[in-house]
């Protein structure tokens, strides 16, 4: 199976990013995490993206806060699908990162999840890999069935 690369702009993003890694782990998807910043270590971020395909990655998740250019900078250097996680920071509650991540120019897409929406980044990465992996697709379907059953169980508890 191809790996998922998870890149974050700072170690301070790790508590958010770990939730994406947790989802990938649940589905047995190999992932590799790095701290590369679009602004502080632009060369490393660029090199990671340029070599990602030949290094066995199938999807890249990029998480950053504030003027969050990391996902876009990664996407500029690879045609692998890139999922952006805008991370919340103190000043603007993550709106700055959301707009910086989501408003990409045509031709260089970043599939942006919600502010701090790391779990969905993990699920989306899994769904992308599942396009060419039937076992993974079946595991995702099972997860959804379990999720629905849990919610219906709670509904029953509310309406005994
Ligand atoms: C961004 O700036 C990082 O992704 C992080 O979310 C934010 C703050 O970084 P630190 O100052 O905590 O390293 O580049």
PDB file of C-alpha atoms and ligand atoms in Angstrom:
ATOM      1  CA  UNK A   1       0.000   0.000   0.000  1.00  0.00           C
ATOM      2  CA  UNK A   2       1.143   3.538  -0.698  1.00  0.00           C
ATOM      3  CA  UNK A   3       2.088   5.676   2.308  1.00  0.00           C
ATOM      4  CA  UNK A   4       0.441   8.880   3.472  1.00  0.00           C
ATOM      5  CA  UNK A   5       2.840  11.737   4.119  1.00  0.00           C
ATOM      6  CA  UNK A   6       1.817  14.064   6.923  1.00  0.00           C
ATOM      7  CA  UNK A   7       3.642  17.371   6.987  1.00  0.00           C
ATOM      8  CA  UNK A   8       3.104  20.051   9.615  1.00  0.00           C
ATOM      9  CA  UNK A   9       4.465  23.577   9.714  1.00  0.00           C
ATOM     10  CA  UNK A  10       5.491  23.434  13.354  1.00  0.00           C
ATOM     11  CA  UNK A  11       5.689  20.962  16.213  1.00  0.00           C
ATOM     12  CA  UNK A  12       2.923  23.052  17.779  1.00  0.00           C
ATOM     13  CA  UNK A  13       0.591  21.561  15.120  1.00  0.00           C
ATOM     14  CA  UNK A  14       1.250  18.008  16.351  1.00  0.00           C
ATOM     15  CA  UNK A  15      -1.728  17.696  18.751  1.00  0.00           C
ATOM     16  CA  UNK A  16      -4.053  18.371  15.795  1.00  0.00           C
ATOM     17  CA  UNK A  17      -2.141  16.315  13.263  1.00  0.00           C
ATOM     18  CA  UNK A  18      -1.995  13.261  15.527  1.00  0.00           C
ATOM     19  CA  UNK A  19      -5.734  12.811  14.993  1.00  0.00           C
ATOM     20  CA  UNK A  20      -5.175  12.253  11.267  1.00  0.00           C
ATOM     21  CA  UNK A  21      -2.418   9.762  12.031  1.00  0.00           C
ATOM     22  CA  UNK A  22      -4.779   7.975  14.437  1.00  0.00           C
ATOM     23  CA  UNK A  23      -7.375   7.440  11.702  1.00  0.00           C
ATOM     24  CA  UNK A  24      -4.733   6.129   9.301  1.00  0.00           C
ATOM     25  CA  UNK A  25      -3.449   3.753  11.982  1.00  0.00           C
ATOM     26  CA  UNK A  26      -6.973   2.449  12.570  1.00  0.00           C
ATOM     27  CA  UNK A  27      -7.106   1.381   8.909  1.00  0.00           C
ATOM     28  CA  UNK A  28      -3.557   0.000   8.836  1.00  0.00           C
ATOM     29  CA  UNK A  29      -2.333   2.682   6.433  1.00  0.00           C
ATOM     30  CA  UNK A  30       1.380   3.428   6.679  1.00  0.00           C
ATOM     31  CA  UNK A  31       2.212   7.066   7.290  1.00  0.00           C
ATOM     32  CA  UNK A  32       5.268   9.190   7.836  1.00  0.00           C
ATOM     33  CA  UNK A  33       5.235  12.514   9.689  1.00  0.00           C
ATOM     34  CA  UNK A  34       7.527  15.482   9.132  1.00  0.00           C
ATOM     35  CA  UNK A  35       7.890  19.034  10.364  1.00  0.00           C
ATOM     36  CA  UNK A  36       8.631  21.224   7.341  1.00  0.00           C
ATOM     37  CA  UNK A  37       7.519  24.813   7.080  1.00  0.00           C
ATOM     38  CA  UNK A  38       6.667  26.677   3.886  1.00  0.00           C
ATOM     39  CA  UNK A  39       8.303  29.746   5.379  1.00  0.00           C
ATOM     40  CA  UNK A  40      10.982  28.542   7.792  1.00  0.00           C
ATOM     41  CA  UNK A  41      12.270  25.508   5.849  1.00  0.00           C
ATOM     42  CA  UNK A  42      11.030  26.092   2.298  1.00  0.00           C
ATOM     43  CA  UNK A  43      13.752  23.950   0.684  1.00  0.00           C
ATOM     44  CA  UNK A  44      12.918  20.861   2.763  1.00  0.00           C
ATOM     45  CA  UNK A  45       9.179  21.296   2.141  1.00  0.00           C
ATOM     46  CA  UNK A  46       9.786  21.579  -1.594  1.00  0.00           C
ATOM     47  CA  UNK A  47      12.165  18.599  -1.726  1.00  0.00           C
ATOM     48  CA  UNK A  48       9.753  16.410   0.248  1.00  0.00           C
ATOM     49  CA  UNK A  49       6.958  17.205  -2.204  1.00  0.00           C
ATOM     50  CA  UNK A  50       9.112  16.756  -5.307  1.00  0.00           C
ATOM     51  CA  UNK A  51      10.336  13.323  -4.180  1.00  0.00           C
ATOM     52  CA  UNK A  52       7.110  12.105  -2.552  1.00  0.00           C
ATOM     53  CA  UNK A  53       5.827  10.026  -5.450  1.00  0.00           C
ATOM     54  CA  UNK A  54       9.083   8.152  -5.980  1.00  0.00           C
ATOM     55  CA  UNK A  55       9.372   7.686  -2.208  1.00  0.00           C
ATOM     56  CA  UNK A  56       6.158   5.666  -2.141  1.00  0.00           C
ATOM     57  CA  UNK A  57       3.599   8.233  -1.018  1.00  0.00           C
ATOM     58  CA  UNK A  58       0.095   8.231  -2.496  1.00  0.00           C
ATOM     59  CA  UNK A  59      -1.411  11.208  -0.660  1.00  0.00           C
ATOM     60  CA  UNK A  60       0.012  14.092   1.348  1.00  0.00           C
ATOM     61  CA  UNK A  61      -1.704  15.775   4.278  1.00  0.00           C
ATOM     62  CA  UNK A  62      -0.318  19.219   5.107  1.00  0.00           C
ATOM     63  CA  UNK A  63      -1.245  21.050   8.302  1.00  0.00           C
ATOM     64  CA  UNK A  64      -0.379  24.630   9.163  1.00  0.00           C
ATOM     65  CA  UNK A  65      -1.709  27.634  10.986  1.00  0.00           C
ATOM     66  CA  UNK A  66      -1.619  31.432  10.563  1.00  0.00           C
ATOM     67  CA  UNK A  67      -0.455  32.413   7.029  1.00  0.00           C
ATOM     68  CA  UNK A  68      -0.782  28.752   6.125  1.00  0.00           C
ATOM     69  CA  UNK A  69       0.935  28.305   2.792  1.00  0.00           C
ATOM     70  CA  UNK A  70       2.302  24.828   3.475  1.00  0.00           C
ATOM     71  CA  UNK A  71      -0.390  22.782   1.719  1.00  0.00           C
ATOM     72  CA  UNK A  72      -0.270  25.055  -1.312  1.00  0.00           C
ATOM     73  CA  UNK A  73       3.515  25.012  -1.426  1.00  0.00           C
ATOM     74  CA  UNK A  74       3.482  21.203  -1.266  1.00  0.00           C
ATOM     75  CA  UNK A  75       0.782  21.017  -3.960  1.00  0.00           C
ATOM     76  CA  UNK A  76       2.862  23.282  -6.194  1.00  0.00           C
ATOM     77  CA  UNK A  77       5.597  20.640  -6.214  1.00  0.00           C
ATOM     78  CA  UNK A  78       3.689  17.384  -6.729  1.00  0.00           C
ATOM     79  CA  UNK A  79       0.700  16.036  -8.624  1.00  0.00           C
ATOM     80  CA  UNK A  80      -0.145  13.713  -5.734  1.00  0.00           C
ATOM     81  CA  UNK A  81      -3.426  14.664  -4.052  1.00  0.00           C
ATOM     82  CA  UNK A  82      -2.822  17.143  -1.209  1.00  0.00           C
ATOM     83  CA  UNK A  83      -5.193  17.543   1.722  1.00  0.00           C
ATOM     84  CA  UNK A  84      -4.853  20.737   3.741  1.00  0.00           C
ATOM     85  CA  UNK A  85      -5.643  21.076   7.439  1.00  0.00           C
ATOM     86  CA  UNK A  86      -5.963  24.710   8.523  1.00  0.00           C
ATOM     87  CA  UNK A  87      -4.856  24.837  12.156  1.00  0.00           C
ATOM     88  CA  UNK A  88      -6.455  27.161  14.672  1.00  0.00           C
ATOM     89  CA  UNK A  89      -4.251  29.790  16.240  1.00  0.00           C
ATOM     90  CA  UNK A  90      -4.974  32.463  18.824  1.00  0.00           C
ATOM     91  CA  UNK A  91      -5.373  35.626  16.765  1.00  0.00           C
ATOM     92  CA  UNK A  92      -8.095  34.796  14.230  1.00  0.00           C
ATOM     93  CA  UNK A  93      -9.401  31.430  15.436  1.00  0.00           C
ATOM     94  CA  UNK A  94      -8.045  29.646  12.360  1.00  0.00           C
ATOM     95  CA  UNK A  95      -9.893  31.718   9.780  1.00  0.00           C
ATOM     96  CA  UNK A  96      -6.544  33.047   8.550  1.00  0.00           C
ATOM     97  CA  UNK A  97      -5.273  29.497   7.979  1.00  0.00           C
ATOM     98  CA  UNK A  98      -8.559  28.350   6.441  1.00  0.00           C
ATOM     99  CA  UNK A  99      -8.520  31.077   3.806  1.00  0.00           C
ATOM    100  CA  UNK A 100      -4.786  30.678   3.130  1.00  0.00           C
ATOM    101  CA  UNK A 101      -5.233  26.941   2.613  1.00  0.00           C
ATOM    102  CA  UNK A 102      -8.501  26.789   0.712  1.00  0.00           C
ATOM    103  CA  UNK A 103      -8.182  29.689  -1.734  1.00  0.00           C
ATOM    104  CA  UNK A 104      -5.861  28.034  -4.228  1.00  0.00           C
ATOM    105  CA  UNK A 105      -5.555  29.211  -7.824  1.00  0.00           C
ATOM    106  CA  UNK A 106      -6.915  26.961 -10.605  1.00  0.00           C
ATOM    107  CA  UNK A 107      -4.672  24.055 -11.520  1.00  0.00           C
ATOM    108  CA  UNK A 108      -3.077  23.569  -8.080  1.00  0.00           C
ATOM    109  CA  UNK A 109      -5.813  22.089  -5.869  1.00  0.00           C
ATOM    110  CA  UNK A 110      -5.695  21.569  -2.128  1.00  0.00           C
ATOM    111  CA  UNK A 111      -8.586  19.536  -0.695  1.00  0.00           C
ATOM    112  CA  UNK A 112      -9.164  21.562   2.451  1.00  0.00           C
ATOM    113  CA  UNK A 113     -10.877  20.120   5.513  1.00  0.00           C
ATOM    114  CA  UNK A 114     -12.384  22.102   8.394  1.00  0.00           C
ATOM    115  CA  UNK A 115     -10.298  24.161  10.825  1.00  0.00           C
ATOM    116  CA  UNK A 116      -8.479  21.540  12.939  1.00  0.00           C
ATOM    117  CA  UNK A 117     -10.386  18.887  10.933  1.00  0.00           C
ATOM    118  CA  UNK A 118      -7.569  16.366  11.107  1.00  0.00           C
ATOM    119  CA  UNK A 119      -9.753  13.291  11.463  1.00  0.00           C
ATOM    120  CA  UNK A 120     -11.467  14.023   8.169  1.00  0.00           C
ATOM    121  CA  UNK A 121      -8.065  14.551   6.556  1.00  0.00           C
ATOM    122  CA  UNK A 122      -7.224  11.000   7.624  1.00  0.00           C
ATOM    123  CA  UNK A 123     -10.528   9.634   6.338  1.00  0.00           C
ATOM    124  CA  UNK A 124     -10.172  11.473   3.029  1.00  0.00           C
ATOM    125  CA  UNK A 125      -6.638  10.171   2.562  1.00  0.00           C
ATOM    126  CA  UNK A 126      -7.938   6.651   3.232  1.00  0.00           C
ATOM    127  CA  UNK A 127     -10.739   7.124   0.704  1.00  0.00           C
ATOM    128  CA  UNK A 128      -8.282   8.296  -1.940  1.00  0.00           C
ATOM    129  CA  UNK A 129      -6.102   5.217  -1.422  1.00  0.00           C
ATOM    130  CA  UNK A 130      -9.220   3.004  -1.366  1.00  0.00           C
ATOM    131  CA  UNK A 131      -9.939   3.876  -5.012  1.00  0.00           C
ATOM    132  CA  UNK A 132      -7.313   1.271  -5.926  1.00  0.00           C
ATOM    133  CA  UNK A 133      -7.555  -0.943  -2.825  1.00  0.00           C
ATOM    134  CA  UNK A 134     -10.702  -3.054  -2.417  1.00  0.00           C
ATOM    135  CA  UNK A 135      -9.835  -4.271   1.084  1.00  0.00           C
ATOM    136  CA  UNK A 136      -9.424  -0.707   2.293  1.00  0.00           C
ATOM    137  CA  UNK A 137     -12.685   0.313   0.584  1.00  0.00           C
ATOM    138  CA  UNK A 138     -14.460  -2.535   2.424  1.00  0.00           C
ATOM    139  CA  UNK A 139     -12.926  -1.453   5.744  1.00  0.00           C
ATOM    140  CA  UNK A 140     -14.187   2.097   5.180  1.00  0.00           C
ATOM    141  CA  UNK A 141     -17.691   0.776   4.419  1.00  0.00           C
ATOM    142  CA  UNK A 142     -17.610  -1.306   7.614  1.00  0.00           C
ATOM    143  CA  UNK A 143     -16.576   1.772   9.589  1.00  0.00           C
ATOM    144  CA  UNK A 144     -19.524   3.748   8.215  1.00  0.00           C
ATOM    145  CA  UNK A 145     -21.926   0.915   9.053  1.00  0.00           C
ATOM    146  CA  UNK A 146     -20.575   0.800  12.634  1.00  0.00           C
ATOM    147  CA  UNK A 147     -20.849   4.583  12.911  1.00  0.00           C
ATOM    148  CA  UNK A 148     -24.487   4.498  11.748  1.00  0.00           C
ATOM    149  CA  UNK A 149     -25.304   1.652  14.145  1.00  0.00           C
ATOM    150  CA  UNK A 150     -23.816   3.587  17.078  1.00  0.00           C
ATOM    151  CA  UNK A 151     -25.876   6.668  16.284  1.00  0.00           C
ATOM    152  CA  UNK A 152     -29.085   4.663  15.908  1.00  0.00           C
ATOM    153  CA  UNK A 153     -28.324   2.978  19.225  1.00  0.00           C
ATOM    154  CA  UNK A 154     -28.071   6.418  20.859  1.00  0.00           C
ATOM    155  CA  UNK A 155     -31.340   7.392  19.235  1.00  0.00           C
ATOM    156  CA  UNK A 156     -32.956   4.327  20.798  1.00  0.00           C
ATOM    157  CA  UNK A 157     -31.558   5.320  24.197  1.00  0.00           C
ATOM    158  CA  UNK A 158     -33.208   8.731  23.805  1.00  0.00           C
ATOM    159  CA  UNK A 159     -36.500   7.126  22.812  1.00  0.00           C
ATOM    160  CA  UNK A 160     -36.721   3.889  24.825  1.00  0.00           C
TER     161      UNK A 160
HETATM  162  C1  LIG B   1       2.644  27.960  11.268  1.00  0.00           C
HETATM  163  O1  LIG B   1       2.662  28.890  12.266  1.00  0.00           O
HETATM  164  C2  LIG B   1       2.635  26.628  11.932  1.00  0.00           C
HETATM  165  O2  LIG B   1       1.999  25.695  11.111  1.00  0.00           O
HETATM  166  C3  LIG B   1       1.920  26.852  13.223  1.00  0.00           C
HETATM  167  O3  LIG B   1       0.548  26.489  13.132  1.00  0.00           O
HETATM  168  C4  LIG B   1       2.018  28.364  13.408  1.00  0.00           C
HETATM  169  C5  LIG B   1       2.764  28.751  14.639  1.00  0.00           C
HETATM  170  O4  LIG B   1       4.007  28.115  14.647  1.00  0.00           O
HETATM  171  P1  LIG B   1       4.938  28.167  15.957  1.00  0.00           P
HETATM  172  O5  LIG B   1       5.281  29.592  16.153  1.00  0.00           O
HETATM  173  O6  LIG B   1       4.115  27.576  17.074  1.00  0.00           O
HETATM  174  O7  LIG B   1       6.134  27.317  15.621  1.00  0.00           O
HETATM  175  O8  LIG B   1       3.725  28.100  10.414  1.00  0.00           O
END
